[in-house]
């Protein structure tokens, strides 16, 4: 029996996928929102974690430097749902040492195949995400720079970004300056435009 923790903030989608996955005889699904996940004990026994890379909580999961990080790649296999055309999300998932990558447009059987493969310690990459993986490998930004830029793209000011990531405001400004330099942008707004055009944020 595969014990699967499924974390998602969309209640309807979480319930629907829980029903779909729970109908399989070899999968025991434990659903949770990201808020519930944050309150869970550090050492969960689920063999596989399934998360949606577009949820806000995923950034905290993928950030190895985040405080109170609950996911340990040594103890759990991570399967990530991701939309095509967003290589930045795959980059974060790879840095989080995810083993399974499934397109959000994939047939349910692909998700089941990914879960079972990862439960056995294997890797699974959906064919629909192959091009995005190539794009992600050429990304010039580090995971922390990408996280800072994503928060800035959502409209967060420097003090808020600093508080979210437990950084000094000067450090956040340094990250943003590095992003501007690496993307060849004129300023922060231009860097956000370039990153969005490339599907990084």
CSV table of C-alpha atoms in Angstrom, one decimal:
chain,number,residue,atom,x,y,z
A,1,UNK,CA,0.0,0.0,0.0
A,2,UNK,CA,1.4,3.4,-1.0
A,3,UNK,CA,0.7,6.1,1.6
A,4,UNK,CA,0.3,9.4,-0.3
A,5,UNK,CA,0.1,12.9,1.2
A,6,UNK,CA,-1.7,15.2,-1.3
A,7,UNK,CA,-1.3,18.9,-0.5
A,8,UNK,CA,-3.4,21.5,-2.3
A,9,UNK,CA,-5.3,24.6,-1.3
A,10,UNK,CA,-8.1,24.3,-3.9
A,11,UNK,CA,-10.7,22.3,-1.9
A,12,UNK,CA,-12.7,21.1,-4.9
A,13,UNK,CA,-9.6,19.9,-6.8
A,14,UNK,CA,-8.2,18.3,-3.7
A,15,UNK,CA,-11.4,16.4,-3.1
A,16,UNK,CA,-11.7,15.3,-6.7
A,17,UNK,CA,-8.2,14.0,-6.9
A,18,UNK,CA,-8.4,12.4,-3.5
A,19,UNK,CA,-11.5,10.5,-4.7
A,20,UNK,CA,-9.7,9.5,-8.0
A,21,UNK,CA,-6.5,8.3,-6.3
A,22,UNK,CA,-8.3,6.7,-3.4
A,23,UNK,CA,-10.2,4.5,-5.7
A,24,UNK,CA,-7.0,2.7,-6.5
A,25,UNK,CA,-6.5,-0.4,-4.3
A,26,UNK,CA,-2.8,0.2,-3.7
A,27,UNK,CA,-3.0,3.9,-2.8
A,28,UNK,CA,-4.0,5.4,0.6
A,29,UNK,CA,-4.5,9.2,0.2
A,30,UNK,CA,-4.1,11.7,3.1
A,31,UNK,CA,-5.4,15.1,1.8
A,32,UNK,CA,-4.3,18.4,3.3
A,33,UNK,CA,-4.3,22.1,2.6
A,34,UNK,CA,-1.0,24.0,2.7
A,35,UNK,CA,-2.0,25.5,6.0
A,36,UNK,CA,-2.7,22.0,7.5
A,37,UNK,CA,0.6,20.8,6.0
A,38,UNK,CA,2.5,23.6,7.9
A,39,UNK,CA,1.1,22.3,11.2
A,40,UNK,CA,2.0,18.7,10.6
A,41,UNK,CA,4.7,17.0,12.6
A,42,UNK,CA,8.2,17.1,11.0
A,43,UNK,CA,8.5,13.3,10.4
A,44,UNK,CA,5.6,12.2,8.4
A,45,UNK,CA,5.3,8.5,7.3
A,46,UNK,CA,3.8,9.0,3.9
A,47,UNK,CA,6.1,7.4,1.2
A,48,UNK,CA,5.0,9.9,-1.5
A,49,UNK,CA,4.0,13.5,-1.4
A,50,UNK,CA,1.9,15.0,-4.3
A,51,UNK,CA,1.9,18.8,-4.7
A,52,UNK,CA,0.8,21.4,-7.2
A,53,UNK,CA,3.7,23.6,-8.2
A,54,UNK,CA,1.3,26.5,-8.9
A,55,UNK,CA,0.1,26.7,-5.3
A,56,UNK,CA,1.7,29.4,-3.2
A,57,UNK,CA,2.8,26.9,-0.5
A,58,UNK,CA,5.0,25.1,-3.0
A,59,UNK,CA,7.6,27.9,-3.0
A,60,UNK,CA,8.1,27.3,0.8
A,61,UNK,CA,8.3,23.5,0.2
A,62,UNK,CA,10.9,24.0,-2.5
A,63,UNK,CA,13.0,26.5,-0.6
A,64,UNK,CA,15.7,24.6,1.2
A,65,UNK,CA,16.6,27.6,3.2
A,66,UNK,CA,13.1,28.2,4.5
A,67,UNK,CA,12.6,27.8,8.3
A,68,UNK,CA,10.6,24.8,9.6
A,69,UNK,CA,10.9,22.9,6.4
A,70,UNK,CA,8.9,19.7,6.7
A,71,UNK,CA,9.7,17.9,3.4
A,72,UNK,CA,12.9,15.8,3.5
A,73,UNK,CA,13.9,14.3,0.2
A,74,UNK,CA,15.7,11.5,2.0
A,75,UNK,CA,12.4,10.4,3.6
A,76,UNK,CA,9.8,11.1,1.0
A,77,UNK,CA,9.4,10.9,-2.8
A,78,UNK,CA,8.0,14.1,-4.2
A,79,UNK,CA,5.6,14.2,-7.2
A,80,UNK,CA,4.9,17.6,-8.7
A,81,UNK,CA,2.0,18.7,-10.9
A,82,UNK,CA,3.0,21.5,-13.2
A,83,UNK,CA,1.5,23.3,-16.2
A,84,UNK,CA,3.4,23.3,-19.5
A,85,UNK,CA,5.2,26.6,-20.4
A,86,UNK,CA,6.4,27.4,-16.8
A,87,UNK,CA,10.0,26.1,-16.7
A,88,UNK,CA,10.6,28.1,-13.5
A,89,UNK,CA,8.3,25.9,-11.6
A,90,UNK,CA,10.2,22.8,-12.8
A,91,UNK,CA,13.4,24.4,-11.9
A,92,UNK,CA,12.1,24.9,-8.3
A,93,UNK,CA,10.8,21.3,-8.2
A,94,UNK,CA,14.2,20.0,-9.4
A,95,UNK,CA,16.0,22.0,-6.7
A,96,UNK,CA,13.6,20.4,-4.2
A,97,UNK,CA,14.8,17.0,-5.5
A,98,UNK,CA,11.4,16.0,-6.8
A,99,UNK,CA,11.3,12.5,-8.5
A,100,UNK,CA,8.1,12.8,-10.4
A,101,UNK,CA,6.9,15.5,-12.8
A,102,UNK,CA,3.4,15.4,-14.3
A,103,UNK,CA,1.7,17.9,-16.6
A,104,UNK,CA,-1.6,19.3,-15.2
A,105,UNK,CA,-3.0,18.4,-18.6
A,106,UNK,CA,-2.0,14.8,-18.4
A,107,UNK,CA,-4.4,11.8,-18.4
A,108,UNK,CA,-5.0,10.4,-14.8
A,109,UNK,CA,-3.1,7.3,-15.7
A,110,UNK,CA,0.1,9.3,-16.0
A,111,UNK,CA,-0.3,10.6,-12.5
A,112,UNK,CA,-0.9,7.1,-11.2
A,113,UNK,CA,2.2,5.8,-13.1
A,114,UNK,CA,4.2,8.6,-11.6
A,115,UNK,CA,3.1,7.9,-8.0
A,116,UNK,CA,3.8,4.2,-8.3
A,117,UNK,CA,7.2,4.8,-10.0
A,118,UNK,CA,8.3,7.3,-7.3
A,119,UNK,CA,7.0,5.0,-4.5
A,120,UNK,CA,9.5,2.4,-5.8
A,121,UNK,CA,12.3,5.0,-5.7
A,122,UNK,CA,12.3,5.7,-9.5
A,123,UNK,CA,11.9,8.9,-11.5
A,124,UNK,CA,9.1,9.9,-13.8
A,125,UNK,CA,9.0,12.8,-16.2
A,126,UNK,CA,5.9,13.5,-18.3
A,127,UNK,CA,6.7,13.8,-22.0
A,128,UNK,CA,4.7,17.0,-22.1
A,129,UNK,CA,7.1,18.7,-19.8
A,130,UNK,CA,10.3,17.7,-21.6
A,131,UNK,CA,10.8,21.0,-23.5
A,132,UNK,CA,10.2,22.9,-20.3
A,133,UNK,CA,13.0,20.9,-18.6
A,134,UNK,CA,15.4,21.9,-21.3
A,135,UNK,CA,14.4,25.6,-20.8
A,136,UNK,CA,14.8,25.2,-17.0
A,137,UNK,CA,18.3,23.9,-17.4
A,138,UNK,CA,19.3,27.1,-19.2
A,139,UNK,CA,17.8,29.4,-16.5
A,140,UNK,CA,20.4,31.8,-15.2
A,141,UNK,CA,18.7,32.5,-11.8
A,142,UNK,CA,19.3,30.6,-8.6
A,143,UNK,CA,16.3,29.2,-6.7
A,144,UNK,CA,16.5,32.0,-4.1
A,145,UNK,CA,16.8,34.7,-6.9
A,146,UNK,CA,13.8,33.1,-8.6
A,147,UNK,CA,11.8,33.1,-5.3
A,148,UNK,CA,12.6,36.8,-4.6
A,149,UNK,CA,11.6,37.7,-8.2
A,150,UNK,CA,8.3,35.7,-7.9
A,151,UNK,CA,7.3,37.6,-4.8
A,152,UNK,CA,8.3,40.9,-6.5
A,153,UNK,CA,6.2,39.9,-9.5
A,154,UNK,CA,3.2,39.4,-7.2
A,155,UNK,CA,3.6,43.0,-6.0
A,156,UNK,CA,5.3,42.4,-2.7
A,157,UNK,CA,7.6,45.3,-1.6
A,158,UNK,CA,11.1,44.7,-0.3
A,159,UNK,CA,10.1,44.7,3.4
A,160,UNK,CA,7.4,42.1,2.8
A,161,UNK,CA,9.8,39.9,0.7
A,162,UNK,CA,12.4,40.1,3.5
A,163,UNK,CA,9.9,39.1,6.1
A,164,UNK,CA,8.6,36.2,4.0
A,165,UNK,CA,12.1,34.8,3.3
A,166,UNK,CA,13.6,35.7,6.7
A,167,UNK,CA,16.2,38.0,5.0
A,168,UNK,CA,17.6,41.4,5.6
A,169,UNK,CA,16.1,44.1,3.3
A,170,UNK,CA,19.6,44.8,1.9
A,171,UNK,CA,20.0,41.2,1.0
A,172,UNK,CA,16.7,41.2,-0.9
A,173,UNK,CA,17.9,44.3,-2.8
A,174,UNK,CA,21.1,42.5,-3.6
A,175,UNK,CA,19.1,39.5,-5.0
A,176,UNK,CA,17.0,41.8,-7.1
A,177,UNK,CA,20.1,43.6,-8.4
A,178,UNK,CA,21.5,40.2,-9.4
A,179,UNK,CA,18.3,39.3,-11.2
A,180,UNK,CA,18.3,42.5,-13.1
A,181,UNK,CA,22.0,41.9,-14.1
A,182,UNK,CA,21.5,38.3,-15.1
A,183,UNK,CA,18.4,38.9,-17.2
A,184,UNK,CA,19.9,42.0,-18.9
A,185,UNK,CA,16.9,44.0,-17.7
A,186,UNK,CA,16.8,47.8,-17.3
A,187,UNK,CA,15.1,47.6,-13.9
A,188,UNK,CA,13.0,45.4,-11.7
A,189,UNK,CA,9.8,45.9,-13.7
A,190,UNK,CA,11.7,44.9,-16.9
A,191,UNK,CA,13.2,41.9,-15.2
A,192,UNK,CA,9.7,40.7,-14.2
A,193,UNK,CA,8.5,41.2,-17.8
A,194,UNK,CA,11.4,39.2,-19.1
A,195,UNK,CA,10.9,36.4,-16.6
A,196,UNK,CA,7.2,36.2,-17.3
A,197,UNK,CA,7.9,36.0,-21.0
A,198,UNK,CA,10.3,33.1,-20.4
A,199,UNK,CA,7.8,31.4,-18.2
A,200,UNK,CA,10.0,31.6,-15.1
A,201,UNK,CA,7.4,33.2,-12.9
